[in-house]
Amino acid sequence: MKSVKGHLRNRLVKARKKSAGQANIWLFYSFKLDADVPIIGDLEMLYWVSELETQPQVRRFTMEHEVEISLEELGDSFEEITVTRVEHIDGSIEFHQVASKQHDSFEKVSVPVRYKIENRIEKSHLVVIPAARLKAFSKSSLSFWLKVIAFVSQVRGYDLRYEMGQVGTSISICGDGTIETLLESLSITDPALAVGAVCRSVLQGNIIVDGLRSFGRNTRWRTP
């Protein structure tokens, strides 16, 4: 049986920029990038929602990023692959690939790698996300998070410092509750701005929600 490294080595080939072909094409607003993000294919859409946009530890990301990496601890053997470059809020970098074929495993596989950047070599991890994990997310939580993202998209471009301050004060006082009681505690006249500020707080990780069923006024929240 081949090792995980052996399987990954077989996948490390130079990739072209993705072509749409017959795949669905999506266009979503990303709060993390403050820009519209074109996404090709259903699996990539599920990956973007579950592993990037809704993960508070992710600061920024670059899809279709080409990088030279090596699975070896030493040596000059590097291969160029296409990945999603993920920058975390702690400054660490990961490279992600989606395994498009269906596998039984739901767990992500993370392998240490070296990569070239400018004139130096740094260490990171290559993370492979299996299709089974993304399809399970689609059944359990996709509609919930798409609704949160949609509310955030509706207030794009707004300066919500006042509204975010209101939400921060309320969650520090209350500690937990429902979205309805949280909204009722806010001194914000425009309901769209209030909901948008709450949903921004969710994406930032200031509010923890269960991410199941449909997001709405009965959704429960708590502080981290």
mmCIF file of C-alpha atoms in Angstrom:
data_model
loop_
_atom_site.group_PDB
_atom_site.id
_atom_site.type_symbol
_atom_site.label_atom_id
_atom_site.label_comp_id
_atom_site.label_asym_id
_atom_site.label_seq_id
_atom_site.Cartn_x
_atom_site.Cartn_y
_atom_site.Cartn_z
ATOM 1 C CA MET A 1 0.000 0.000 0.000
ATOM 2 C CA LYS A 2 1.341 3.408 -0.946
ATOM 3 C CA SER A 3 2.004 5.972 1.744
ATOM 4 C CA VAL A 4 0.143 9.277 1.912
ATOM 5 C CA LYS A 5 3.304 10.954 0.631
ATOM 6 C CA GLY A 6 3.411 8.470 -2.248
ATOM 7 C CA HIS A 7 -0.165 9.224 -3.248
ATOM 8 C CA LEU A 8 0.488 12.959 -3.065
ATOM 9 C CA ARG A 9 3.644 12.643 -5.116
ATOM 10 C CA ASN A 10 1.609 11.121 -7.939
ATOM 11 C CA ARG A 11 -0.680 14.165 -7.879
ATOM 12 C CA LEU A 12 2.088 16.752 -7.956
ATOM 13 C CA VAL A 13 2.024 17.651 -11.633
ATOM 14 C CA LYS A 14 2.087 21.029 -13.265
ATOM 15 C CA ALA A 15 -1.528 22.149 -13.608
ATOM 16 C CA ARG A 16 -3.087 24.589 -16.018
ATOM 17 C CA LYS A 17 -5.425 27.337 -14.936
ATOM 18 C CA LYS A 18 -8.818 25.758 -14.393
ATOM 19 C CA SER A 19 -11.177 25.700 -17.367
ATOM 20 C CA ALA A 20 -14.924 25.903 -16.755
ATOM 21 C CA GLY A 21 -15.888 23.258 -19.303
ATOM 22 C CA GLN A 22 -19.342 21.995 -18.325
ATOM 23 C CA ALA A 23 -18.943 22.939 -14.641
ATOM 24 C CA ASN A 24 -21.216 25.390 -12.871
ATOM 25 C CA ILE A 25 -19.771 28.884 -12.508
ATOM 26 C CA TRP A 26 -20.503 30.784 -9.289
ATOM 27 C CA LEU A 27 -19.876 34.395 -8.322
ATOM 28 C CA PHE A 28 -19.895 35.180 -4.603
ATOM 29 C CA TYR A 29 -18.962 38.191 -2.530
ATOM 30 C CA SER A 30 -16.094 37.402 -0.182
ATOM 31 C CA PHE A 31 -15.972 39.446 3.000
ATOM 32 C CA LYS A 32 -12.389 38.309 3.604
ATOM 33 C CA LEU A 33 -11.253 39.725 0.253
ATOM 34 C CA ASP A 34 -13.916 42.466 -0.001
ATOM 35 C CA ALA A 35 -14.393 41.421 -3.621
ATOM 36 C CA ASP A 36 -16.486 39.194 -5.855
ATOM 37 C CA VAL A 37 -14.874 35.767 -6.240
ATOM 38 C CA PRO A 38 -15.521 33.632 -9.350
ATOM 39 C CA ILE A 39 -15.723 29.945 -8.488
ATOM 40 C CA ILE A 40 -15.730 27.089 -10.983
ATOM 41 C CA GLY A 41 -17.467 23.851 -10.055
ATOM 42 C CA ASP A 42 -19.653 22.706 -7.195
ATOM 43 C CA LEU A 43 -16.822 21.157 -5.167
ATOM 44 C CA GLU A 44 -14.807 24.367 -5.305
ATOM 45 C CA MET A 45 -17.870 26.303 -4.158
ATOM 46 C CA LEU A 46 -18.331 23.934 -1.208
ATOM 47 C CA TYR A 47 -14.633 24.222 -0.409
ATOM 48 C CA TRP A 48 -14.731 28.034 -0.500
ATOM 49 C CA VAL A 49 -17.729 28.193 1.850
ATOM 50 C CA SER A 50 -16.618 25.539 4.342
ATOM 51 C CA GLU A 51 -12.830 25.883 4.449
ATOM 52 C CA LEU A 52 -12.190 29.547 3.616
ATOM 53 C CA GLU A 53 -14.956 32.114 3.963
ATOM 54 C CA THR A 54 -16.512 30.772 7.159
ATOM 55 C CA GLN A 55 -13.273 29.935 8.968
ATOM 56 C CA PRO A 56 -12.332 32.767 11.396
ATOM 57 C CA GLN A 57 -8.656 31.725 11.467
ATOM 58 C CA VAL A 58 -8.356 32.395 7.706
ATOM 59 C CA ARG A 59 -7.341 35.988 6.951
ATOM 60 C CA ARG A 60 -6.943 35.889 3.192
ATOM 61 C CA PHE A 61 -6.688 33.361 0.388
ATOM 62 C CA THR A 62 -5.615 33.194 -3.242
ATOM 63 C CA MET A 63 -7.216 30.602 -5.477
ATOM 64 C CA GLU A 64 -5.407 29.245 -8.557
ATOM 65 C CA HIS A 65 -2.049 30.082 -6.991
ATOM 66 C CA GLU A 66 1.011 28.460 -8.563
ATOM 67 C CA VAL A 67 3.802 27.436 -6.215
ATOM 68 C CA GLU A 68 6.892 25.254 -6.336
ATOM 69 C CA ILE A 69 6.907 22.735 -3.484
ATOM 70 C CA SER A 70 8.882 19.723 -2.328
ATOM 71 C CA LEU A 71 7.779 16.838 -0.136
ATOM 72 C CA GLU A 72 11.387 16.148 0.796
ATOM 73 C CA GLU A 73 13.046 17.599 3.874
ATOM 74 C CA LEU A 74 16.235 18.249 1.927
ATOM 75 C CA GLY A 75 17.300 18.484 -1.694
ATOM 76 C CA ASP A 76 16.492 20.503 -4.780
ATOM 77 C CA SER A 77 13.561 18.489 -6.114
ATOM 78 C CA PHE A 78 10.659 20.943 -6.473
ATOM 79 C CA GLU A 79 7.527 20.706 -8.604
ATOM 80 C CA GLU A 80 5.091 23.425 -9.586
ATOM 81 C CA ILE A 81 1.460 22.828 -8.656
ATOM 82 C CA THR A 82 -1.735 24.877 -8.541
ATOM 83 C CA VAL A 83 -3.200 25.364 -5.077
ATOM 84 C CA THR A 84 -5.216 27.718 -2.951
ATOM 85 C CA ARG A 85 -2.797 29.762 -0.866
ATOM 86 C CA VAL A 86 -4.280 30.319 2.592
ATOM 87 C CA GLU A 87 -2.976 32.955 4.992
ATOM 88 C CA HIS A 88 -4.064 32.567 8.614
ATOM 89 C CA ILE A 89 -4.503 35.380 11.110
ATOM 90 C CA ASP A 90 -1.392 34.161 12.960
ATOM 91 C CA GLY A 91 0.640 34.718 9.790
ATOM 92 C CA SER A 92 1.129 31.039 8.908
ATOM 93 C CA ILE A 93 0.637 29.841 5.327
ATOM 94 C CA GLU A 94 -1.009 26.653 4.040
ATOM 95 C CA PHE A 95 -1.570 25.310 0.543
ATOM 96 C CA HIS A 96 -4.863 23.571 -0.184
ATOM 97 C CA GLN A 97 -5.981 21.167 -2.888
ATOM 98 C CA VAL A 98 -9.412 19.575 -3.310
ATOM 99 C CA ALA A 99 -9.467 15.848 -4.102
ATOM 100 C CA SER A 100 -12.204 15.777 -6.732
ATOM 101 C CA LYS A 101 -12.737 12.009 -6.655
ATOM 102 C CA GLN A 102 -15.065 10.554 -4.048
ATOM 103 C CA HIS A 103 -13.218 8.819 -1.202
ATOM 104 C CA ASP A 104 -14.452 7.155 1.961
ATOM 105 C CA SER A 105 -12.350 9.372 4.211
ATOM 106 C CA PHE A 106 -13.856 12.582 5.563
ATOM 107 C CA GLU A 107 -10.634 13.791 7.148
ATOM 108 C CA LYS A 108 -8.290 16.354 5.678
ATOM 109 C CA VAL A 109 -4.726 15.195 5.047
ATOM 110 C CA SER A 110 -1.937 17.608 5.978
ATOM 111 C CA VAL A 111 1.641 16.927 4.843
ATOM 112 C CA PRO A 112 4.679 19.112 5.627
ATOM 113 C CA VAL A 113 6.311 20.628 2.560
ATOM 114 C CA ARG A 114 8.942 23.154 1.588
ATOM 115 C CA TYR A 115 8.115 25.859 -0.923
ATOM 116 C CA LYS A 116 9.952 28.492 -2.887
ATOM 117 C CA ILE A 117 9.133 32.165 -2.409
ATOM 118 C CA GLU A 118 11.246 34.827 -4.055
ATOM 119 C CA ASN A 119 14.872 33.818 -3.356
ATOM 120 C CA ARG A 120 14.315 31.642 -0.310
ATOM 121 C CA ILE A 121 12.733 28.375 0.805
ATOM 122 C CA GLU A 122 10.099 28.260 3.552
ATOM 123 C CA LYS A 123 8.226 25.462 5.328
ATOM 124 C CA SER A 124 4.477 24.974 5.193
ATOM 125 C CA HIS A 125 1.816 22.263 4.814
ATOM 126 C CA LEU A 126 -0.052 20.904 1.835
ATOM 127 C CA VAL A 127 -3.635 20.154 2.892
ATOM 128 C CA VAL A 128 -5.834 17.898 0.762
ATOM 129 C CA ILE A 129 -9.598 18.182 1.323
ATOM 130 C CA PRO A 130 -11.530 15.059 0.194
ATOM 131 C CA ALA A 131 -14.731 15.304 -1.814
ATOM 132 C CA ALA A 132 -16.575 13.218 0.786
ATOM 133 C CA ARG A 133 -15.975 15.899 3.418
ATOM 134 C CA LEU A 134 -17.317 18.642 1.146
ATOM 135 C CA LYS A 135 -20.379 16.652 0.140
ATOM 136 C CA ALA A 136 -21.195 15.964 3.784
ATOM 137 C CA PHE A 137 -20.939 19.696 4.460
ATOM 138 C CA SER A 138 -23.313 20.352 1.556
ATOM 139 C CA LYS A 139 -25.980 18.171 3.152
ATOM 140 C CA SER A 140 -25.587 19.457 6.698
ATOM 141 C CA SER A 141 -24.581 23.130 6.674
ATOM 142 C CA LEU A 142 -24.348 24.712 3.215
ATOM 143 C CA SER A 143 -27.703 26.524 3.239
ATOM 144 C CA PHE A 144 -26.990 27.909 6.719
ATOM 145 C CA TRP A 145 -23.681 29.484 5.751
ATOM 146 C CA LEU A 146 -24.832 30.722 2.357
ATOM 147 C CA LYS A 147 -27.511 32.696 4.182
ATOM 148 C CA VAL A 148 -24.947 34.230 6.541
ATOM 149 C CA ILE A 149 -22.728 35.144 3.579
ATOM 150 C CA ALA A 150 -25.704 36.658 1.735
ATOM 151 C CA PHE A 151 -26.538 38.951 4.677
ATOM 152 C CA VAL A 152 -22.915 40.097 4.802
ATOM 153 C CA SER A 153 -22.958 40.718 1.060
ATOM 154 C CA GLN A 154 -25.989 43.010 1.429
ATOM 155 C CA VAL A 155 -23.983 45.449 3.561
ATOM 156 C CA ARG A 156 -20.793 45.379 1.509
ATOM 157 C CA GLY A 157 -19.170 48.786 1.331
ATOM 158 C CA TYR A 158 -20.872 50.049 4.500
ATOM 159 C CA ASP A 159 -18.849 51.452 7.371
ATOM 160 C CA LEU A 160 -20.251 49.369 10.218
ATOM 161 C CA ARG A 161 -17.895 50.436 12.981
ATOM 162 C CA TYR A 162 -20.772 51.779 15.095
ATOM 163 C CA GLU A 163 -22.934 48.709 14.456
ATOM 164 C CA MET A 164 -20.059 46.297 15.101
ATOM 165 C CA GLY A 165 -19.348 48.126 18.358
ATOM 166 C CA GLN A 166 -22.972 47.655 19.371
ATOM 167 C CA VAL A 167 -22.814 43.940 18.605
ATOM 168 C CA GLY A 168 -19.531 43.562 20.488
ATOM 169 C CA THR A 169 -20.960 45.227 23.580
ATOM 170 C CA SER A 170 -24.112 43.106 23.519
ATOM 171 C CA ILE A 171 -22.345 39.778 23.112
ATOM 172 C CA SER A 172 -19.907 40.589 25.912
ATOM 173 C CA ILE A 173 -22.832 41.379 28.233
ATOM 174 C CA CYS A 174 -25.177 38.555 27.215
ATOM 175 C CA GLY A 175 -22.684 35.740 26.574
ATOM 176 C CA ASP A 176 -25.190 33.626 24.656
ATOM 177 C CA GLY A 177 -28.761 33.563 23.407
ATOM 178 C CA THR A 178 -30.638 33.615 20.115
ATOM 179 C CA ILE A 179 -30.090 35.881 17.135
ATOM 180 C CA GLU A 180 -33.508 37.429 17.813
ATOM 181 C CA THR A 181 -32.674 38.467 21.387
ATOM 182 C CA LEU A 182 -29.283 39.741 20.219
ATOM 183 C CA LEU A 183 -30.900 41.923 17.544
ATOM 184 C CA GLU A 184 -33.416 43.230 20.069
ATOM 185 C CA SER A 185 -30.566 44.332 22.352
ATOM 186 C CA LEU A 186 -28.987 46.541 19.665
ATOM 187 C CA SER A 187 -29.615 50.270 19.281
ATOM 188 C CA ILE A 188 -29.517 50.134 15.476
ATOM 189 C CA THR A 189 -32.421 51.621 13.533
ATOM 190 C CA ASP A 190 -31.765 49.929 10.198
ATOM 191 C CA PRO A 191 -32.524 46.191 10.531
ATOM 192 C CA ALA A 192 -30.407 45.298 7.474
ATOM 193 C CA LEU A 193 -27.341 46.926 9.030
ATOM 194 C CA ALA A 194 -28.032 45.187 12.334
ATOM 195 C CA VAL A 195 -28.279 41.738 10.728
ATOM 196 C CA GLY A 196 -25.247 42.478 8.551
ATOM 197 C CA ALA A 197 -23.169 43.442 11.596
ATOM 198 C CA VAL A 198 -24.232 40.278 13.428
ATOM 199 C CA CYS A 199 -23.327 38.108 10.439
ATOM 200 C CA ARG A 200 -19.961 39.846 10.065
ATOM 201 C CA SER A 201 -19.327 38.996 13.696
ATOM 202 C CA VAL A 202 -20.197 35.369 12.954
ATOM 203 C CA LEU A 203 -17.691 35.189 10.081
ATOM 204 C CA GLN A 204 -15.037 36.869 12.230
ATOM 205 C CA GLY A 205 -15.518 34.260 14.957
ATOM 206 C CA ASN A 206 -16.739 36.753 17.563
ATOM 207 C CA ILE A 207 -19.978 34.770 17.737
ATOM 208 C CA ILE A 208 -20.095 30.965 17.656
ATOM 209 C CA VAL A 209 -23.169 29.396 16.037
ATOM 210 C CA ASP A 210 -23.980 25.738 15.473
ATOM 211 C CA GLY A 211 -24.100 26.044 11.669
ATOM 212 C CA LEU A 212 -26.950 23.582 11.286
ATOM 213 C CA ARG A 213 -30.468 23.916 9.900
ATOM 214 C CA SER A 214 -31.253 27.384 8.561
ATOM 215 C CA PHE A 215 -29.780 30.597 9.880
ATOM 216 C CA GLY A 216 -32.485 32.812 11.374
ATOM 217 C CA ARG A 217 -33.817 34.499 14.459
ATOM 218 C CA ASN A 218 -34.029 31.219 16.391
ATOM 219 C CA THR A 219 -30.380 30.349 15.740
ATOM 220 C CA ARG A 220 -28.495 30.079 19.004
ATOM 221 C CA TRP A 221 -25.152 31.783 19.529
ATOM 222 C CA ARG A 222 -22.484 32.014 22.198
ATOM 223 C CA THR A 223 -19.189 33.744 22.753
ATOM 224 C CA PRO A 224 -15.995 31.828 21.871
#
